[in-house]
């Protein structure tokens, strides 16, 4: 029985109404207590930086997570789905300079605006657990962790060369320097400065961070590869050459080097060491510094090399530097052969990598060959082809597939065997060892900024560095600090902050004025969500143990390296502090694609930004969210098309009219059993329904092709609409109408929560959160099964006809049906059927001649 008036889908009316009801029910999206008895599911999207505006990339990220959270709620899980704010960071300071407003005020205003956007979009977050990283109740635990790391030698201070962005007026991490320029200031060349800096010893976990990647099967392979490369493990050997004091002879002289100054070199090819014809040192190597101290001519040349390196670093192309070196006139002794080789200083050897010294083997290394040619340094073969009949290989011969020659007692050994043997000799004789080196560097966390977590340290003239005692935490970031771009930390200009009493001697002392890298904040925030209001500990370990690891973490691939390596490191440190038992933060990771428009990532400078607020105002939150899921598979880039949003909105309008038109029929069938099994159109619709349920359920379990889920719902709705005449005439039994419409609403609920809530009421159900608490519909495989299948028949790869066969027909029956088809018979008449290939339930291929 049709309703009299044609109802109109108006999200501008429906959505605010439900938003208000949901807001009045703080328990709606709250996780149950840990002893609820339900299986737990922790789904998390990366927390945003509070810039003041959600962008479409956010909407997509959160629409994916929210759909998953809602479906898991319906499946009966105890779902934890929190949200917070990565609230420290440079933009707040820049805005403060621009608008003359304190960073805190600016940040909190932005948070309020973005929270309104989240609520308008209908995101199901548990706001009772909101974490705001710029609040002292959060960052005090950054300080607490820092102190624990300091106690264990995992936080330390050293003078180091740092990347300095003059525009940011602060230090940048290596990974924030892109092609020698600042990641935030594409036109600003990063300078090198020497500064005392705080570091976290992430390298202590390098091997474990690497090994752990093999176990993270639920992470995208590309992310694991990026992390492997970032950690950059390489095996090699460290060998001591000895400084030949007072000897100034030519190459080839032999000398016993015992007791002399050692020059430790790192090499991945110790098997070529008999081919070393020079040793190359970094300009800042201690031996060079010592030699230069006694030789003003050398000193001048070395300083030039240092200058060249500095320029190359600033331009970001140390690897591309024009190789340049100077002989020192001194010699080093090869510990294996006793041979004297000249010591050079080279601009391409960096003190901060490896040992700052290399052996140069021009016969078996491209770079060394190039250098030797330039300076007429001898080139010697020490590796030959393993095949004695092979032609002599050209030099440099860099393959490890060979045998040693001109290498004394090691002649004839295969390269890999020789490497092991030479390592054994070095260890036995005490002049070297097998080593593993990593590309990964310790994490420099010092920032000369205001808007970050103060590092809880005090500098005392008598006691040196004194940690702030736990009971004095948090070290509060003062308000009313003048932000300028003078360089140095703005906190250094606040005497009330800087001048303190030394906790050790009681004398006057100075507070550390650096603040922490904001990647510290995001390294453990997801643990805090589990116990967000704890004021005596970062969290309760038992509660974390219940929720961790995160079952599904969702965010942009741009966080594949830094955020995810730092948070994996933090997890391991917390485990070793005895606070948690999990080794990794997240079981599964999903990285969604970018949102692009007109071929480019949306950005203000390109002027191709689509505002979520505009879309919501025009088409509603449901259509905006659903389009973000429908327009492409979530792991691919999404090309934003406003037509597409309009199309989804029209589809939701059709759903709305369909359900409201037949809601009274559905209500009449509620709770009733069918007197006789469904047949005809009713059966066909039920079959389509259960096929759709099966498909969507399966997609939620891992494939996440939400675009095809939405498409499947559209197809189902089309089929129901095609039966409109029968529905209007009351020919579809009421219990079937009820099942069709009720299940349709449940299927829509994860993707379009507002319209689902509205229609749920029309079907006679009620309660603001009722859809969320209703079990996800089961798929009945008996109903979903087709009794007939349509099988395409191809001849020589071209589609010719389609035959209908029983769903359980065997291959012979399918082949017979294909050969009996009229169109097929016409085509094969007078020809030879050479082959028939039946792909069960899919196709029949005929090969004819
Ligand atoms: Zn910058
Ligand atoms: Zn003191």
Tab-separated table of C-alpha atoms in Angstrom, residues 332-707:
chain	number	residue	atom	x	y	z
A	332	UNK	CA	98.929	3.502	6.831
A	333	UNK	CA	99.747	-0.179	7.262
A	334	UNK	CA	97.431	-2.849	5.890
A	335	UNK	CA	97.125	-5.240	8.863
A	336	UNK	CA	96.766	-8.334	6.660
A	337	UNK	CA	99.712	-7.726	4.357
A	338	UNK	CA	101.853	-5.247	6.294
A	339	UNK	CA	101.856	-3.143	3.154
A	340	UNK	CA	102.141	0.630	3.360
A	341	UNK	CA	99.438	2.614	1.596
A	342	UNK	CA	99.169	6.414	1.346
A	343	UNK	CA	96.651	8.292	3.489
A	344	UNK	CA	94.428	10.764	1.689
A	345	UNK	CA	91.776	13.189	2.863
A	346	UNK	CA	88.676	13.130	0.681
A	347	UNK	CA	85.651	15.365	0.417
A	348	UNK	CA	83.286	12.457	-0.283
A	349	UNK	CA	84.015	10.672	3.037
A	350	UNK	CA	81.748	11.882	5.826
A	351	UNK	CA	82.712	11.720	9.484
A	352	UNK	CA	79.161	10.958	10.589
A	353	UNK	CA	78.848	7.843	8.421
A	354	UNK	CA	80.534	4.592	9.347
A	355	UNK	CA	83.941	5.292	10.886
A	356	UNK	CA	84.786	8.337	8.797
A	357	UNK	CA	87.476	6.277	7.046
A	358	UNK	CA	87.479	3.905	4.100
A	359	UNK	CA	89.984	1.759	2.312
A	360	UNK	CA	90.106	2.545	-1.385
A	361	UNK	CA	90.095	-0.489	-3.691
A	362	UNK	CA	90.075	0.915	-7.229
A	363	UNK	CA	90.274	-2.512	-8.866
A	364	UNK	CA	86.923	-3.544	-7.473
A	365	UNK	CA	84.860	-0.446	-6.775
A	366	UNK	CA	83.479	2.084	-9.268
A	367	UNK	CA	83.873	5.115	-7.061
A	368	UNK	CA	87.404	4.201	-5.973
A	369	UNK	CA	88.341	3.504	-9.585
A	370	UNK	CA	87.168	6.932	-10.645
A	371	UNK	CA	89.155	8.540	-7.827
A	372	UNK	CA	92.304	6.493	-8.553
A	373	UNK	CA	92.215	7.452	-12.243
A	374	UNK	CA	91.953	11.109	-11.350
A	375	UNK	CA	94.946	10.995	-8.996
A	376	UNK	CA	97.015	8.255	-10.642
A	377	UNK	CA	96.735	5.920	-7.669
A	378	UNK	CA	97.654	2.298	-8.556
A	379	UNK	CA	94.856	-0.075	-9.547
A	380	UNK	CA	95.374	-3.717	-8.606
A	381	UNK	CA	93.407	-6.884	-9.326
A	382	UNK	CA	92.661	-9.100	-6.342
A	383	UNK	CA	89.473	-10.810	-7.544
A	384	UNK	CA	89.345	-12.895	-10.706
A	385	UNK	CA	86.581	-14.826	-12.393
A	386	UNK	CA	85.872	-18.155	-10.689
A	387	UNK	CA	86.100	-19.869	-14.081
A	388	UNK	CA	89.833	-20.376	-14.883
A	389	UNK	CA	89.065	-20.587	-18.611
A	390	UNK	CA	87.120	-17.344	-18.683
A	391	UNK	CA	88.574	-14.278	-20.293
A	392	UNK	CA	90.158	-11.778	-17.938
A	393	UNK	CA	87.451	-9.421	-16.618
A	394	UNK	CA	87.885	-5.691	-17.040
A	395	UNK	CA	88.617	-3.493	-14.010
A	396	UNK	CA	86.879	-2.342	-11.961
A	397	UNK	CA	85.419	-5.798	-11.430
A	398	UNK	CA	82.781	-5.308	-8.752
A	399	UNK	CA	81.085	-8.721	-8.756
A	400	UNK	CA	81.316	-10.896	-5.656
A	401	UNK	CA	81.117	-13.922	-7.882
A	402	UNK	CA	84.834	-14.645	-8.119
A	403	UNK	CA	87.948	-15.914	-6.376
A	404	UNK	CA	90.799	-14.117	-4.655
A	405	UNK	CA	94.153	-13.565	-6.392
A	406	UNK	CA	97.235	-11.561	-5.301
A	407	UNK	CA	95.938	-12.053	-1.762
A	408	UNK	CA	98.604	-14.172	-0.110
A	409	UNK	CA	97.343	-17.198	1.760
A	410	UNK	CA	93.753	-16.353	0.775
A	411	UNK	CA	94.332	-16.870	-2.950
A	412	UNK	CA	91.794	-19.146	-4.601
A	413	UNK	CA	89.092	-18.633	-1.982
A	414	UNK	CA	85.596	-17.613	-3.082
A	415	UNK	CA	84.705	-14.026	-2.128
A	416	UNK	CA	82.077	-14.911	0.474
A	417	UNK	CA	84.293	-17.568	2.103
A	418	UNK	CA	87.194	-15.141	2.166
A	419	UNK	CA	85.052	-12.501	3.873
A	420	UNK	CA	84.320	-14.896	6.735
A	421	UNK	CA	87.902	-16.077	6.961
A	422	UNK	CA	89.329	-12.545	6.958
A	423	UNK	CA	86.852	-11.528	9.664
A	424	UNK	CA	88.016	-14.449	11.798
A	425	UNK	CA	91.631	-13.434	11.376
A	426	UNK	CA	90.866	-9.809	12.296
A	427	UNK	CA	89.000	-10.875	15.426
A	428	UNK	CA	91.746	-13.280	16.464
A	429	UNK	CA	94.526	-10.767	15.892
A	430	UNK	CA	92.541	-7.960	17.493
A	431	UNK	CA	92.543	-5.557	14.547
A	432	UNK	CA	88.928	-5.777	13.496
A	433	UNK	CA	85.588	-7.529	13.572
A	434	UNK	CA	82.494	-8.375	11.581
A	435	UNK	CA	79.939	-5.602	11.997
A	436	UNK	CA	76.482	-4.656	11.063
A	437	UNK	CA	75.777	-1.044	10.272
A	438	UNK	CA	72.481	0.735	9.841
A	439	UNK	CA	71.472	3.728	7.864
A	440	UNK	CA	69.072	4.610	10.665
A	441	UNK	CA	70.373	7.483	12.829
A	442	UNK	CA	69.381	8.380	16.351
A	443	UNK	CA	66.303	10.542	16.579
A	444	UNK	CA	67.159	14.208	17.135
A	445	UNK	CA	64.259	15.517	19.209
A	446	UNK	CA	65.471	19.017	20.172
A	447	UNK	CA	63.547	21.879	18.645
A	448	UNK	CA	64.225	25.564	19.251
A	449	UNK	CA	60.511	26.269	19.286
A	450	UNK	CA	57.938	27.435	21.718
A	451	UNK	CA	54.892	25.343	20.892
A	452	UNK	CA	56.021	21.893	22.027
A	453	UNK	CA	56.712	19.796	25.110
A	454	UNK	CA	59.448	21.337	27.290
A	455	UNK	CA	62.357	18.918	27.701
A	456	UNK	CA	62.480	18.196	31.451
A	457	UNK	CA	66.144	18.943	32.086
A	458	UNK	CA	68.064	21.528	34.091
A	459	UNK	CA	71.574	22.817	33.470
A	460	UNK	CA	73.560	23.468	36.622
A	461	UNK	CA	77.077	24.904	36.575
A	462	UNK	CA	78.086	22.583	39.394
A	463	UNK	CA	76.194	19.394	38.561
A	464	UNK	CA	75.936	19.580	34.810
A	465	UNK	CA	72.709	18.180	33.409
A	466	UNK	CA	70.178	17.409	36.128
A	467	UNK	CA	66.859	15.738	35.285
A	468	UNK	CA	63.702	17.362	36.627
A	469	UNK	CA	62.430	15.119	39.457
A	470	UNK	CA	59.199	13.253	38.657
A	471	UNK	CA	57.279	15.087	41.385
A	472	UNK	CA	58.018	18.402	39.626
A	473	UNK	CA	56.312	17.241	36.420
A	474	UNK	CA	54.809	18.563	34.332
A	475	UNK	CA	57.238	21.272	33.334
A	476	UNK	CA	54.524	23.628	32.168
A	477	UNK	CA	54.916	25.502	28.941
A	478	UNK	CA	54.437	29.146	29.967
A	479	UNK	CA	51.764	31.320	28.370
A	480	UNK	CA	52.375	34.821	27.070
A	481	UNK	CA	55.625	34.066	25.322
A	482	UNK	CA	56.655	36.390	22.579
A	483	UNK	CA	57.130	34.457	19.368
A	484	UNK	CA	59.678	35.978	17.055
A	485	UNK	CA	61.865	34.575	14.353
A	486	UNK	CA	65.116	35.614	16.013
A	487	UNK	CA	66.288	32.034	16.250
A	488	UNK	CA	66.938	30.109	19.417
A	489	UNK	CA	64.085	28.933	21.554
A	490	UNK	CA	61.550	31.607	22.490
A	491	UNK	CA	61.533	29.995	25.946
A	492	UNK	CA	65.093	31.269	26.428
A	493	UNK	CA	63.670	34.771	26.638
A	494	UNK	CA	61.320	33.946	29.536
A	495	UNK	CA	63.280	34.346	32.797
A	496	UNK	CA	60.434	32.929	34.970
A	497	UNK	CA	60.772	29.748	32.965
A	498	UNK	CA	64.526	29.593	32.588
A	499	UNK	CA	65.724	30.513	36.071
A	500	UNK	CA	65.270	27.603	38.449
A	501	UNK	CA	66.761	26.062	41.535
A	502	UNK	CA	68.954	23.062	40.896
A	503	UNK	CA	67.212	19.983	42.315
A	504	UNK	CA	70.602	18.557	43.290
A	505	UNK	CA	72.571	21.380	44.909
A	506	UNK	CA	69.836	23.941	45.513
A	507	UNK	CA	71.822	26.598	43.668
A	508	UNK	CA	70.729	28.749	40.778
A	509	UNK	CA	70.398	26.843	37.519
A	510	UNK	CA	68.884	27.143	34.046
A	511	UNK	CA	66.104	25.160	32.522
A	512	UNK	CA	66.543	23.469	29.140
A	513	UNK	CA	64.752	25.662	26.614
A	514	UNK	CA	64.452	23.218	23.725
A	515	UNK	CA	61.101	21.560	23.195
A	516	UNK	CA	60.457	18.111	21.794
A	517	UNK	CA	59.829	17.198	18.174
A	518	UNK	CA	56.068	16.808	17.779
A	519	UNK	CA	56.597	13.279	16.504
A	520	UNK	CA	57.071	12.453	20.193
A	521	UNK	CA	53.428	13.379	20.818
A	522	UNK	CA	52.126	11.053	18.143
A	523	UNK	CA	54.433	8.173	19.119
A	524	UNK	CA	52.222	6.919	21.933
A	525	UNK	CA	48.927	8.865	21.857
A	526	UNK	CA	46.961	5.748	20.949
A	527	UNK	CA	47.917	4.141	24.269
A	528	UNK	CA	46.582	7.147	26.132
A	529	UNK	CA	43.139	6.766	24.513
A	530	UNK	CA	42.616	3.533	26.410
A	531	UNK	CA	42.875	5.360	29.735
A	532	UNK	CA	42.749	9.001	28.768
A	533	UNK	CA	41.927	10.570	32.145
A	534	UNK	CA	44.573	8.787	34.196
A	535	UNK	CA	46.375	11.407	36.318
A	536	UNK	CA	48.866	9.132	38.078
A	537	UNK	CA	50.332	7.216	35.125
A	538	UNK	CA	50.414	7.477	31.328
A	539	UNK	CA	47.847	4.632	31.366
A	540	UNK	CA	46.840	1.555	33.287
A	541	UNK	CA	48.849	-1.354	31.908
A	542	UNK	CA	45.989	-3.832	32.322
A	543	UNK	CA	43.684	-1.635	30.262
A	544	UNK	CA	46.277	-1.281	27.519
A	545	UNK	CA	46.802	-5.016	27.520
A	546	UNK	CA	43.090	-5.472	26.844
A	547	UNK	CA	42.980	-3.143	23.874
A	548	UNK	CA	46.382	-3.615	22.258
A	549	UNK	CA	47.582	-4.099	19.661
A	550	UNK	CA	45.363	-1.807	17.612
A	551	UNK	CA	43.327	-4.079	15.350
A	552	UNK	CA	43.180	-1.657	12.460
A	553	UNK	CA	45.167	1.547	12.025
A	554	UNK	CA	44.270	3.782	9.090
A	555	UNK	CA	46.154	6.753	7.706
A	556	UNK	CA	48.058	8.296	4.843
A	557	UNK	CA	51.087	6.634	3.302
A	558	UNK	CA	53.028	9.864	3.935
A	559	UNK	CA	53.376	8.579	7.518
A	560	UNK	CA	54.833	5.248	6.389
A	561	UNK	CA	58.301	6.034	7.666
A	562	UNK	CA	58.623	8.578	10.443
A	563	UNK	CA	55.466	8.342	12.506
A	564	UNK	CA	55.274	4.592	12.154
A	565	UNK	CA	58.947	3.950	12.960
A	566	UNK	CA	58.920	6.314	15.929
A	567	UNK	CA	55.759	4.786	17.350
A	568	UNK	CA	57.132	1.272	16.866
A	569	UNK	CA	60.277	2.386	18.720
A	570	UNK	CA	58.217	3.924	21.518
A	571	UNK	CA	56.240	0.705	21.850
A	572	UNK	CA	59.429	-1.309	22.304
A	573	UNK	CA	60.757	1.133	24.897
A	574	UNK	CA	57.483	0.993	26.850
A	575	UNK	CA	57.612	-2.785	26.688
A	576	UNK	CA	61.149	-2.774	28.080
A	577	UNK	CA	59.985	-0.419	30.840
A	578	UNK	CA	57.512	-3.145	31.786
A	579	UNK	CA	54.462	-1.006	30.955
A	580	UNK	CA	53.035	-3.061	28.098
A	581	UNK	CA	53.422	-6.560	26.699
A	582	UNK	CA	52.853	-6.020	22.971
A	583	UNK	CA	55.870	-5.629	20.662
A	584	UNK	CA	54.114	-3.654	17.944
A	585	UNK	CA	51.437	-0.996	18.124
A	586	UNK	CA	49.125	-2.153	15.327
A	587	UNK	CA	48.215	-5.539	13.928
A	588	UNK	CA	46.888	-4.199	10.668
A	589	UNK	CA	47.681	-0.984	8.858
A	590	UNK	CA	45.793	0.508	5.965
A	591	UNK	CA	47.058	3.437	3.941
A	592	UNK	CA	44.413	5.163	1.855
A	593	UNK	CA	45.127	6.922	-1.410
A	594	UNK	CA	45.130	10.666	-1.906
A	595	UNK	CA	42.188	12.812	-2.909
A	596	UNK	CA	43.020	14.627	-6.096
A	597	UNK	CA	41.159	17.035	-8.304
A	598	UNK	CA	41.908	18.042	-11.890
A	599	UNK	CA	44.951	15.763	-11.798
A	600	UNK	CA	46.590	17.222	-8.690
A	601	UNK	CA	46.495	16.770	-4.960
A	602	UNK	CA	44.092	19.281	-3.476
A	603	UNK	CA	46.051	22.274	-2.212
A	604	UNK	CA	45.398	25.893	-1.470
A	605	UNK	CA	48.171	27.045	-3.774
A	606	UNK	CA	46.583	25.201	-6.714
A	607	UNK	CA	43.150	26.505	-5.862
A	608	UNK	CA	41.584	23.060	-6.348
A	609	UNK	CA	40.437	22.517	-2.774
A	610	UNK	CA	36.918	21.199	-2.272
A	611	UNK	CA	35.613	22.136	1.152
A	612	UNK	CA	33.822	19.372	3.078
A	613	UNK	CA	31.514	22.020	4.539
A	614	UNK	CA	30.347	23.044	1.056
A	615	UNK	CA	29.693	19.442	0.075
A	616	UNK	CA	27.781	18.764	3.277
A	617	UNK	CA	25.703	21.912	2.830
A	618	UNK	CA	24.882	20.999	-0.758
A	619	UNK	CA	24.460	17.227	-0.633
A	620	UNK	CA	24.518	16.205	3.014
A	621	UNK	CA	27.105	14.384	5.102
A	622	UNK	CA	25.883	10.938	4.057
A	623	UNK	CA	26.343	11.625	0.354
A	624	UNK	CA	29.757	13.233	0.924
A	625	UNK	CA	31.026	10.316	3.004
A	626	UNK	CA	29.506	7.699	0.768
A	627	UNK	CA	30.980	9.298	-2.328
A	628	UNK	CA	34.416	9.299	-0.684
A	629	UNK	CA	34.057	5.529	-0.333
A	630	UNK	CA	32.319	4.887	-3.653
A	631	UNK	CA	34.484	6.854	-6.071
A	632	UNK	CA	37.481	4.517	-5.993
A	633	UNK	CA	38.974	1.626	-4.009
A	634	UNK	CA	40.200	3.107	-0.722
A	635	UNK	CA	43.870	2.314	-1.359
A	636	UNK	CA	43.855	4.182	-4.691
A	637	UNK	CA	43.839	7.874	-5.380
A	638	UNK	CA	40.392	9.381	-5.622
A	639	UNK	CA	39.684	11.898	-8.367
A	640	UNK	CA	37.053	14.198	-6.885
A	641	UNK	CA	34.073	14.842	-9.169
A	642	UNK	CA	31.221	16.876	-7.850
A	643	UNK	CA	28.858	15.138	-10.310
A	644	UNK	CA	29.661	11.955	-8.443
A	645	UNK	CA	28.565	13.386	-5.102
A	646	UNK	CA	25.362	14.603	-6.707
A	647	UNK	CA	24.826	11.105	-8.113
A	648	UNK	CA	25.223	9.484	-4.702
A	649	UNK	CA	22.842	12.053	-3.250
A	650	UNK	CA	20.237	11.165	-5.911
A	651	UNK	CA	20.705	7.496	-5.107
A	652	UNK	CA	20.085	8.150	-1.408
A	653	UNK	CA	16.942	10.050	-2.460
A	654	UNK	CA	15.741	6.954	-4.311
A	655	UNK	CA	16.405	4.787	-1.269
A	656	UNK	CA	14.548	7.263	0.890
A	657	UNK	CA	11.478	7.270	-1.347
A	658	UNK	CA	11.509	3.513	-1.753
A	659	UNK	CA	11.632	2.797	1.962
A	660	UNK	CA	9.145	5.448	3.022
A	661	UNK	CA	6.702	4.418	0.275
A	662	UNK	CA	6.618	0.787	1.416
A	663	UNK	CA	7.357	1.325	5.109
A	664	UNK	CA	3.789	0.531	6.185
A	665	UNK	CA	3.857	-2.776	4.261
A	666	UNK	CA	7.169	-3.586	5.903
A	667	UNK	CA	5.842	-2.722	9.337
A	668	UNK	CA	2.878	-5.013	8.705
A	669	UNK	CA	5.264	-7.867	7.958
A	670	UNK	CA	7.460	-7.237	10.981
A	671	UNK	CA	7.853	-10.311	13.193
A	672	UNK	CA	5.772	-12.470	10.835
A	673	UNK	CA	6.805	-15.732	9.247
A	674	UNK	CA	6.110	-16.458	5.589
A	675	UNK	CA	3.185	-18.899	5.310
A	676	UNK	CA	4.778	-20.558	2.252
A	677	UNK	CA	8.326	-20.261	0.877
A	678	UNK	CA	8.867	-17.215	-1.286
A	679	UNK	CA	8.637	-17.688	-5.015
A	680	UNK	CA	8.734	-15.653	-8.232
A	681	UNK	CA	9.773	-12.025	-7.860
A	682	UNK	CA	9.849	-12.231	-4.061
A	683	UNK	CA	12.343	-15.091	-4.237
A	684	UNK	CA	14.404	-13.270	-6.841
A	685	UNK	CA	14.631	-10.151	-4.650
A	686	UNK	CA	15.511	-12.184	-1.569
A	687	UNK	CA	18.245	-13.916	-3.547
A	688	UNK	CA	19.704	-10.598	-4.671
A	689	UNK	CA	19.482	-9.323	-1.113
A	690	UNK	CA	21.413	-12.217	0.363
A	691	UNK	CA	24.019	-12.066	-2.381
A	692	UNK	CA	24.509	-8.390	-1.544
A	693	UNK	CA	24.826	-9.112	2.175
A	694	UNK	CA	27.381	-11.854	1.475
A	695	UNK	CA	29.449	-9.577	-0.738
A	696	UNK	CA	29.541	-6.647	1.667
A	697	UNK	CA	30.258	-8.851	4.680
A	698	UNK	CA	33.189	-10.400	2.852
A	699	UNK	CA	34.544	-7.025	1.793
A	700	UNK	CA	34.544	-5.741	5.347
A	701	UNK	CA	36.636	-8.720	6.310
A	702	UNK	CA	39.708	-7.542	4.528
A	703	UNK	CA	39.374	-6.573	0.926
A	704	UNK	CA	37.751	-3.245	1.742
A	705	UNK	CA	36.538	-2.520	-1.747
A	706	UNK	CA	33.861	-0.253	-0.335
A	707	UNK	CA	33.356	1.194	-3.793
